[in-house]
mmCIF file of C-alpha atoms in Angstrom:
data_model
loop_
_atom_site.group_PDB
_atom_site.id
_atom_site.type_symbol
_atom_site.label_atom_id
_atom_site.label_comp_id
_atom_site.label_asym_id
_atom_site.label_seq_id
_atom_site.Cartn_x
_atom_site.Cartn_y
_atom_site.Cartn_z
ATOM 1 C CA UNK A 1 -28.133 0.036 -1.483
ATOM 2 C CA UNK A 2 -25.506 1.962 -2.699
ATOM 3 C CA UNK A 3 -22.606 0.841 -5.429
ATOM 4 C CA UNK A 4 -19.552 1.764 -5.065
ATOM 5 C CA UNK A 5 -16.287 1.382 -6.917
ATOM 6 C CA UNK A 6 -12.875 0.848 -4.949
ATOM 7 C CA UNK A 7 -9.826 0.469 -7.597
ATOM 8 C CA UNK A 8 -6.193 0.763 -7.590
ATOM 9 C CA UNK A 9 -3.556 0.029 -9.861
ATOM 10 C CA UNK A 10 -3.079 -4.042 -9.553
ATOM 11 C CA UNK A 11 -6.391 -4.600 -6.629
ATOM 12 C CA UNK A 12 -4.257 -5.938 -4.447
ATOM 13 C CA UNK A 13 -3.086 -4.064 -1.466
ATOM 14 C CA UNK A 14 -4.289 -0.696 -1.212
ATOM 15 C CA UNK A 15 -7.731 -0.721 -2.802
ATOM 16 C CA UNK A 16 -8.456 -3.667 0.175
ATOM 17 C CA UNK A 17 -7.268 -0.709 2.833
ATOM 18 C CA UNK A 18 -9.162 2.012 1.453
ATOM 19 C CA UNK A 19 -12.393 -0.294 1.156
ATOM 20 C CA UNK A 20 -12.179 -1.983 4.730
ATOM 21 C CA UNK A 21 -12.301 1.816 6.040
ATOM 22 C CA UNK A 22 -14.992 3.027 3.483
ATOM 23 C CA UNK A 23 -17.180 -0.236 4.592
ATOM 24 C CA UNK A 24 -16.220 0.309 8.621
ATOM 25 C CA UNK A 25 -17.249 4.656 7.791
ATOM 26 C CA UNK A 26 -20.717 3.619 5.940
ATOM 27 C CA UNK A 27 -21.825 0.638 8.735
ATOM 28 C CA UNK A 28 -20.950 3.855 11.533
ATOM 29 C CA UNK A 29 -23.521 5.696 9.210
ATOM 30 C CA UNK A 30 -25.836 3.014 9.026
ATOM 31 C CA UNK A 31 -25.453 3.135 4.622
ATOM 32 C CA UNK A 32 -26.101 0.065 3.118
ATOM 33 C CA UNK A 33 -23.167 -0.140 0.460
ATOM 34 C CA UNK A 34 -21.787 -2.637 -2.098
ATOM 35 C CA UNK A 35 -18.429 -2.797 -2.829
ATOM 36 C CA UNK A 36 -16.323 -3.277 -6.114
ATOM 37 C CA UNK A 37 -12.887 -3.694 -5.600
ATOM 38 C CA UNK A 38 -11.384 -3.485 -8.935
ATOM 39 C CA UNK A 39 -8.394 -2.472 -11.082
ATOM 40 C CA UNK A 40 -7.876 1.093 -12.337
ATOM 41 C CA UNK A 41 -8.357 0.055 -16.248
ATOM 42 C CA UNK A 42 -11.912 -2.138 -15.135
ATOM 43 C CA UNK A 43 -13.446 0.948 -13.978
ATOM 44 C CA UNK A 44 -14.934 1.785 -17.583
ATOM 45 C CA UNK A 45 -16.129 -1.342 -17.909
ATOM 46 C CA UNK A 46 -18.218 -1.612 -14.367
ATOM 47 C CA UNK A 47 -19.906 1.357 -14.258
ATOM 48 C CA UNK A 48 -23.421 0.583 -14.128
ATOM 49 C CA UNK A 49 -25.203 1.489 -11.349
ATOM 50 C CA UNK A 50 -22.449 3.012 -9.639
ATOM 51 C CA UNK A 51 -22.947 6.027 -7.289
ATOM 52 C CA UNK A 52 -19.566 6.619 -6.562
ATOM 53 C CA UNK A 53 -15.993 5.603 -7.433
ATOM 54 C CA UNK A 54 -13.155 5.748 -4.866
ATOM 55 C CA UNK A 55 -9.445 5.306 -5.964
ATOM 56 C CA UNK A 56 -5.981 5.518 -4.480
ATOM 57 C CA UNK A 57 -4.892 7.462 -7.489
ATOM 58 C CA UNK A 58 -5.554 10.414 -9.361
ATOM 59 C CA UNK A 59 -7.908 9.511 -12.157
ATOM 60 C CA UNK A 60 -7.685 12.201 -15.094
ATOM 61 C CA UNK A 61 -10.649 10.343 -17.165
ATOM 62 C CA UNK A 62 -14.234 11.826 -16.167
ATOM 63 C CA UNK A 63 -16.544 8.948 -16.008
ATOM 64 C CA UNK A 64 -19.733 10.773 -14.878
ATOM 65 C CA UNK A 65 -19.474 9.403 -11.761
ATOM 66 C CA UNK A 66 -18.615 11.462 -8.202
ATOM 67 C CA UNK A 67 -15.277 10.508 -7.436
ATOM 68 C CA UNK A 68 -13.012 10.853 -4.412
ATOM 69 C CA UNK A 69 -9.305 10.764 -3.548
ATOM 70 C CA UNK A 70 -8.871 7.680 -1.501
ATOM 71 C CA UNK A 71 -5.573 8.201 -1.033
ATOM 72 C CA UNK A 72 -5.968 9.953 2.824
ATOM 73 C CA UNK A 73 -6.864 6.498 4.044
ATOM 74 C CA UNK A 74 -3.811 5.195 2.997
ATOM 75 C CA UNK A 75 -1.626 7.861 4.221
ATOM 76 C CA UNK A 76 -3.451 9.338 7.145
ATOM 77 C CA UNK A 77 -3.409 12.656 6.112
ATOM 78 C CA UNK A 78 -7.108 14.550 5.724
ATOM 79 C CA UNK A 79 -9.496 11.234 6.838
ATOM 80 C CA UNK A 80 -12.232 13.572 7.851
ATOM 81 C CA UNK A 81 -12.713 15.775 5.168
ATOM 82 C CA UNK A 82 -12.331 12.846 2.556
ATOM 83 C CA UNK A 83 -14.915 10.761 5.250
ATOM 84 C CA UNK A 84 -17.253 13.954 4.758
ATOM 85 C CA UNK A 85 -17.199 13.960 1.101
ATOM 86 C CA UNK A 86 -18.166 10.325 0.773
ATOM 87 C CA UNK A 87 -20.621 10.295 3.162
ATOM 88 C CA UNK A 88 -22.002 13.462 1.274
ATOM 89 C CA UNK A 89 -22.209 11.570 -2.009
ATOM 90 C CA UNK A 90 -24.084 8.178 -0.081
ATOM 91 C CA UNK A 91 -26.746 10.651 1.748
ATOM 92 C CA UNK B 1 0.914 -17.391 9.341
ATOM 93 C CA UNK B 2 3.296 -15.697 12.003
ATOM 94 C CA UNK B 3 3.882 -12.637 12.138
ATOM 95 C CA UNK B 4 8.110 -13.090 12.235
ATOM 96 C CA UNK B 5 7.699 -15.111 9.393
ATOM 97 C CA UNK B 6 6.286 -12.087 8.045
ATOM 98 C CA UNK B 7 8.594 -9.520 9.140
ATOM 99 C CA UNK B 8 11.639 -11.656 9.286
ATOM 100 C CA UNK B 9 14.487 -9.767 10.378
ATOM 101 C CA UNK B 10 16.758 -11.258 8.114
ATOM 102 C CA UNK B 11 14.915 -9.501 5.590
ATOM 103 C CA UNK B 12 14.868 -6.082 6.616
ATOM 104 C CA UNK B 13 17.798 -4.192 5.326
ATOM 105 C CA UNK B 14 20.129 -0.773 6.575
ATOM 106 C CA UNK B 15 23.387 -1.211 4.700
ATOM 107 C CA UNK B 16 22.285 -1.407 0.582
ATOM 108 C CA UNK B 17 22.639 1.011 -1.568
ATOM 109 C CA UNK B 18 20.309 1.164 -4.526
ATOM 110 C CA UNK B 19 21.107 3.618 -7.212
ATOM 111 C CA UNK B 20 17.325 4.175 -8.146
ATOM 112 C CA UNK B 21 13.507 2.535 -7.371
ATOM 113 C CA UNK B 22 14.072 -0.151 -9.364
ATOM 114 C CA UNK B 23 17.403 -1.238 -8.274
ATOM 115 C CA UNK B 24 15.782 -1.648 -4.904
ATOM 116 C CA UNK B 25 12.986 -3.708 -5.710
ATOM 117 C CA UNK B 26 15.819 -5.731 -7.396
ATOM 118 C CA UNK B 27 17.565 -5.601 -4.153
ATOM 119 C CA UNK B 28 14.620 -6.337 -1.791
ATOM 120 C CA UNK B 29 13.253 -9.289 -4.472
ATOM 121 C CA UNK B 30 16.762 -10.918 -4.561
ATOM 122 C CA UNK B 31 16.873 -11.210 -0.794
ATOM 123 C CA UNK B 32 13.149 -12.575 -0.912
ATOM 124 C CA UNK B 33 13.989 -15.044 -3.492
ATOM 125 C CA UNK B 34 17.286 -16.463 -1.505
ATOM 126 C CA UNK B 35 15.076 -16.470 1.690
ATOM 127 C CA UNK B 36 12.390 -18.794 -0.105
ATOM 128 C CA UNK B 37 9.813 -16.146 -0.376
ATOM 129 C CA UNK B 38 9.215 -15.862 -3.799
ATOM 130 C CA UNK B 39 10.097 -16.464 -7.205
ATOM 131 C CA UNK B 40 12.340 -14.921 -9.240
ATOM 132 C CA UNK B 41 9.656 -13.956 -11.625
ATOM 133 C CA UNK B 42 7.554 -11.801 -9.105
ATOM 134 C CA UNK B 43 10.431 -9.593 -8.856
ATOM 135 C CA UNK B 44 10.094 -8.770 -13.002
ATOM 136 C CA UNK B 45 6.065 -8.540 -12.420
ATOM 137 C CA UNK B 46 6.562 -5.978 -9.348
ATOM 138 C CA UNK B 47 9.321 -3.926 -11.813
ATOM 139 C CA UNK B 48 6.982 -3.663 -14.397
ATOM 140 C CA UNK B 49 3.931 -2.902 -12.050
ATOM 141 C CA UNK B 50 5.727 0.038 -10.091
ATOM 142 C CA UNK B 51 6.511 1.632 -14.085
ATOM 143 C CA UNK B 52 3.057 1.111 -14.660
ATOM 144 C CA UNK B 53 1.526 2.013 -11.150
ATOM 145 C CA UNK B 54 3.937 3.507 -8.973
ATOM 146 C CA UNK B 55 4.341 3.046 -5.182
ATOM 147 C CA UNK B 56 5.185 5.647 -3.560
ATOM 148 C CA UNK B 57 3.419 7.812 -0.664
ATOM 149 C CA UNK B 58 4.150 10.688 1.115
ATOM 150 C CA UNK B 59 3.470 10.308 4.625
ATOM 151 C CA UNK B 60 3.977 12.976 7.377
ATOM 152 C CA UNK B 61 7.220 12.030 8.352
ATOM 153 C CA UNK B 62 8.739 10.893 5.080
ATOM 154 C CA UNK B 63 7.873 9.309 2.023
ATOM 155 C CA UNK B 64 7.597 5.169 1.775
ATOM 156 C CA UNK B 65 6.993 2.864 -1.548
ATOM 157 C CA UNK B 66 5.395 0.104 -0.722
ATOM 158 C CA UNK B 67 6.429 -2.420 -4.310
ATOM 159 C CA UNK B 68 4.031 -5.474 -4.959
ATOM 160 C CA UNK B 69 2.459 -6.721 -7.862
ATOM 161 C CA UNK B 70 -0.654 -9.842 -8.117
ATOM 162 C CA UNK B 71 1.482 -13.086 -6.649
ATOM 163 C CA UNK B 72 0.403 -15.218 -9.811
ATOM 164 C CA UNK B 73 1.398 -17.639 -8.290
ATOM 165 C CA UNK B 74 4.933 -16.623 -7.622
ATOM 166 C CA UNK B 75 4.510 -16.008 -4.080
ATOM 167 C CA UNK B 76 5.631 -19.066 -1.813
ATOM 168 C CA UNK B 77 5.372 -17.483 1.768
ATOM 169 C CA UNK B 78 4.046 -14.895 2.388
ATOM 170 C CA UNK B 79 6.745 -11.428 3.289
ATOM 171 C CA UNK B 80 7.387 -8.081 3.855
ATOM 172 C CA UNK B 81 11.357 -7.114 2.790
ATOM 173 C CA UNK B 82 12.206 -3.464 4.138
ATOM 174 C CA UNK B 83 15.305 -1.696 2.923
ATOM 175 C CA UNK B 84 15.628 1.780 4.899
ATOM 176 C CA UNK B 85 17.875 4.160 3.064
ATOM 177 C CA UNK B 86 20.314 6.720 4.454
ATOM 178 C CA UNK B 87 19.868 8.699 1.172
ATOM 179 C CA UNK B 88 16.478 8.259 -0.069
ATOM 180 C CA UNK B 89 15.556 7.364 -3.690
ATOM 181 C CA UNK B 90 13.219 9.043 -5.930
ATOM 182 C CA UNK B 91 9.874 7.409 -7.207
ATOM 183 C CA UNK B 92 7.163 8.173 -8.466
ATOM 184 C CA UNK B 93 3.637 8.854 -6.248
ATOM 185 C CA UNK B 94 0.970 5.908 -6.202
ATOM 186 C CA UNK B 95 -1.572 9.349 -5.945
ATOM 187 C CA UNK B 96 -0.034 11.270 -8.608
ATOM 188 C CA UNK B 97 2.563 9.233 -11.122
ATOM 189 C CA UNK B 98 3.468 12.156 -12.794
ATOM 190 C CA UNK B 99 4.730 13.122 -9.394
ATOM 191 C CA UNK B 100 8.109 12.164 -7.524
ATOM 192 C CA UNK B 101 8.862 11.964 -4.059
ATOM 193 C CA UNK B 102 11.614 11.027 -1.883
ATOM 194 C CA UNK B 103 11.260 7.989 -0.295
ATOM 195 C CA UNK B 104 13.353 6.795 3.022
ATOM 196 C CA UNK B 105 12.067 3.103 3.715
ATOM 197 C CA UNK B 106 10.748 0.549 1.231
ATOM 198 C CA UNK B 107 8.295 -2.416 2.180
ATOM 199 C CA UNK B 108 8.380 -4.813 -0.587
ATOM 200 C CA UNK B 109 5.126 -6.705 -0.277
ATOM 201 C CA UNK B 110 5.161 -10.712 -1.226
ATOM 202 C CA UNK B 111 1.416 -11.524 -0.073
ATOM 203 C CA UNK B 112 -0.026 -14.995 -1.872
ATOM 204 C CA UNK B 113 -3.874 -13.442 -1.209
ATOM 205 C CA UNK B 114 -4.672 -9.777 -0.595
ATOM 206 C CA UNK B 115 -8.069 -10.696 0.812
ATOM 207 C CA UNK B 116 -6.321 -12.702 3.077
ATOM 208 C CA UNK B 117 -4.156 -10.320 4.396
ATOM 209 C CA UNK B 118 -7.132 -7.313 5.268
ATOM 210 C CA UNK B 119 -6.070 -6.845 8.573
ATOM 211 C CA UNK B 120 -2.383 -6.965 8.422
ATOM 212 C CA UNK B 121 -2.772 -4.562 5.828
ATOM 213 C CA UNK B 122 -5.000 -2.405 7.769
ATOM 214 C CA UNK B 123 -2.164 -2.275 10.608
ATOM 215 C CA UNK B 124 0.563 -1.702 8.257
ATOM 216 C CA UNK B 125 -0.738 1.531 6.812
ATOM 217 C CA UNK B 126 -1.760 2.531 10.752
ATOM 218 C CA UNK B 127 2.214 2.470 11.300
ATOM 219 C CA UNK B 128 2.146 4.602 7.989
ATOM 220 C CA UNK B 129 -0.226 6.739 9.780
ATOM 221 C CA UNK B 130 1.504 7.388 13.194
ATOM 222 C CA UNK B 131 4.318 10.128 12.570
ATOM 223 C CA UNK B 132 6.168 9.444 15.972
ATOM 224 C CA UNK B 133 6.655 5.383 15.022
ATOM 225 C CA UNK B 134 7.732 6.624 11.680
ATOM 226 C CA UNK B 135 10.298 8.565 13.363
ATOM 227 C CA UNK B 136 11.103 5.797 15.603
ATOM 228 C CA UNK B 137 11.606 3.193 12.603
ATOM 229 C CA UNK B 138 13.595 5.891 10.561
ATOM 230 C CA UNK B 139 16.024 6.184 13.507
ATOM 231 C CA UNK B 140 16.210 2.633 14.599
ATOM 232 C CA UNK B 141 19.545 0.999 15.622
ATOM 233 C CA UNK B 142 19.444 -1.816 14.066
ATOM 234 C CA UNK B 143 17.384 -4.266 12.468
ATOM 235 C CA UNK B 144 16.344 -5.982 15.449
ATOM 236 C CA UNK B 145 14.819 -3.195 16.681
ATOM 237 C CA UNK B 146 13.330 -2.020 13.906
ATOM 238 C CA UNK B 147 11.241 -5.652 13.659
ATOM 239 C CA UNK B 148 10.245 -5.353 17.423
ATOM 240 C CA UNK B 149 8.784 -2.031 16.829
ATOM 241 C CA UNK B 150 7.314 -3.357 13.369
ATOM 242 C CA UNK B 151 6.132 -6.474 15.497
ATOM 243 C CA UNK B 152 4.445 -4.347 18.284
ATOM 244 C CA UNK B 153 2.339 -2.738 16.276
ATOM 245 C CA UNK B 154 1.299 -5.254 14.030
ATOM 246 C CA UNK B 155 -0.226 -7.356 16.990
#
C-alpha cells in the first residue's frame, strides 16, 4: 500500500480533483494507494510513511519526499507526462 | 441538488466591471449573498483565502480564477457565480503565487461540502480542460447561453 499526500491551499476544491484522478490513474495500474487529502501547511506534520506528495501548487520547502506538480490535472495541460511521473514514483 | 440551482443564470454575470481580483469576488459574493447563497461572511473568508492561496489558472484558451474558501458554515445553498470580463483582471496563479496571469471568467465557488461535490467538480475542471467550450463560453451571447452550454456539460 502506498501513502500518498494530496494538498492544496484550503482542501477543498482542487486537492478533491487532483485526487479523484490520481485514485482513477493508480486502480488503471492496479496500485494499491492511500490517500491524504490535506492542507498545504499540514503537510509537515503528516509525513510519516508517505511515498509521495502531490499538490496543486508549487511547494518551495523540500520535505524529503518525491513530489509532483498536480496542477496538469486541474488544467489539462501535460496529464501524461505528470501520469508517468507518479506512476514512476508508486512502481 | 439541481444543477440550475447550481448554475443559476441569474448569477452569472457579462456587464460588471471590477477594478481588480478582489473587487470581483466582492462583486460575485454580493450577488450570492442577495440570491440566498451565502453569507456575507464567506465573502471576507474567500478575500482573505485568494491573498493567502490564490486562484488563478492558466488554461489553454485563457486564464480562469476559480475563488472559494472552507463554507464554515456560511454556505446556505450550494452555487457557482461567474462574472466573464471583457478586460480581464490580473491575479495571482493557484500553481505559482508569485506569478500573475490574466484571467477572462471567474467561477466563484459556494459549495457547503467538497466531498460532496467530487463529481461536479470533476466536470467543471473537464470544461476547464476542453479549449473549444472555453472558446464557446468566452464568446457567448448572453447569459442564457452561456448556462446551457455550462449545463450541457455538467450532465
Amino acid at each position: 500500500m502506498k501513502k500518498i499526500i494530496v494538498a492544496c491551499g484550503g482542501a477543498v476544491a482542487t486537492s478533491t480533483v487532483a485526487a479523484t484522478a490520481i485514485r482513477e490513474l493508480c486502480n488503471k495500474n492496479n496500485i494499491p494507494i492511500e490517500i491524504l487529502q490535506i492542507r498545504m501547511n499540514e503537510i509537515e506534520n503528516n509525513l510519516s510513511g508517505v511515498d509521495l506528495i502531490v499538490t496543486t501548487m508549487r511547494i518551495k520547502k523540500d520535505f524529503g519526499k518525491p513530489y509532483v506538480n498536480g496542477m496538469p490535472f486541474l488544467s489539462g495541460i501535460n496529464v501524461e507526462e505528470t501520469e508517468e511521473k507518479i506512476l514512476s514514483y508508486l512502481r | 441538488m439541481s444543477t440550475h440551482t447550481l448554475f443559476n443564470e441569474k448569477l452569472i454575470f457579462f456587464d460588471k466591471i471590477p477594478s481588480d481580483n478582489f473587487s470581483a469576488i466582492k462583486i460575485l459574493g454580493d450577488e450570492l449573498v442577495k440570491a440566498g447563497y451565502i453569507l456575507p461572511a464567506y465573502i471576507k473568508t474567500v478575500s482573505k483565502r485568494e491573498f493567502d492561496f490564490p486562484t488563478g489558472i492558466a488554461l489553454r484558451s485563457s486564464g480562469v480564477a476559480i475563488p472559494h474558501a472552507a463554507p464554515e458554515n456560511n454556505v446556505l445553498k450550494d452555487g457557482i457565480a461567474v462574472l466573464r470580463l471583457k478586460k480581464p483582471v490580473i491575479f495571482h496563479s493557484m500553481e505559482d503565487s508569485e506569478d500573475k496571469l490574466s484571467v477572462s471568467i471567474i467561477f466563484m465557488l459556494a459549495l457547503r461540502e467538497a466531498n460532496g461535490h467530487i463529481s461536479m467538480l470533476q466536470k467543471l475542471f473537464r470544461i476547464f480542460q476542453q479549449n473549444d467550450l472555453m472558446q464557446k463560453l468566452l464568446i457567448a451571447d448572453n447569459t442564457e447561453k452561456f448556462q446551457t452550454l455550462m449545463l450541457e456539460n455538467m450532465q
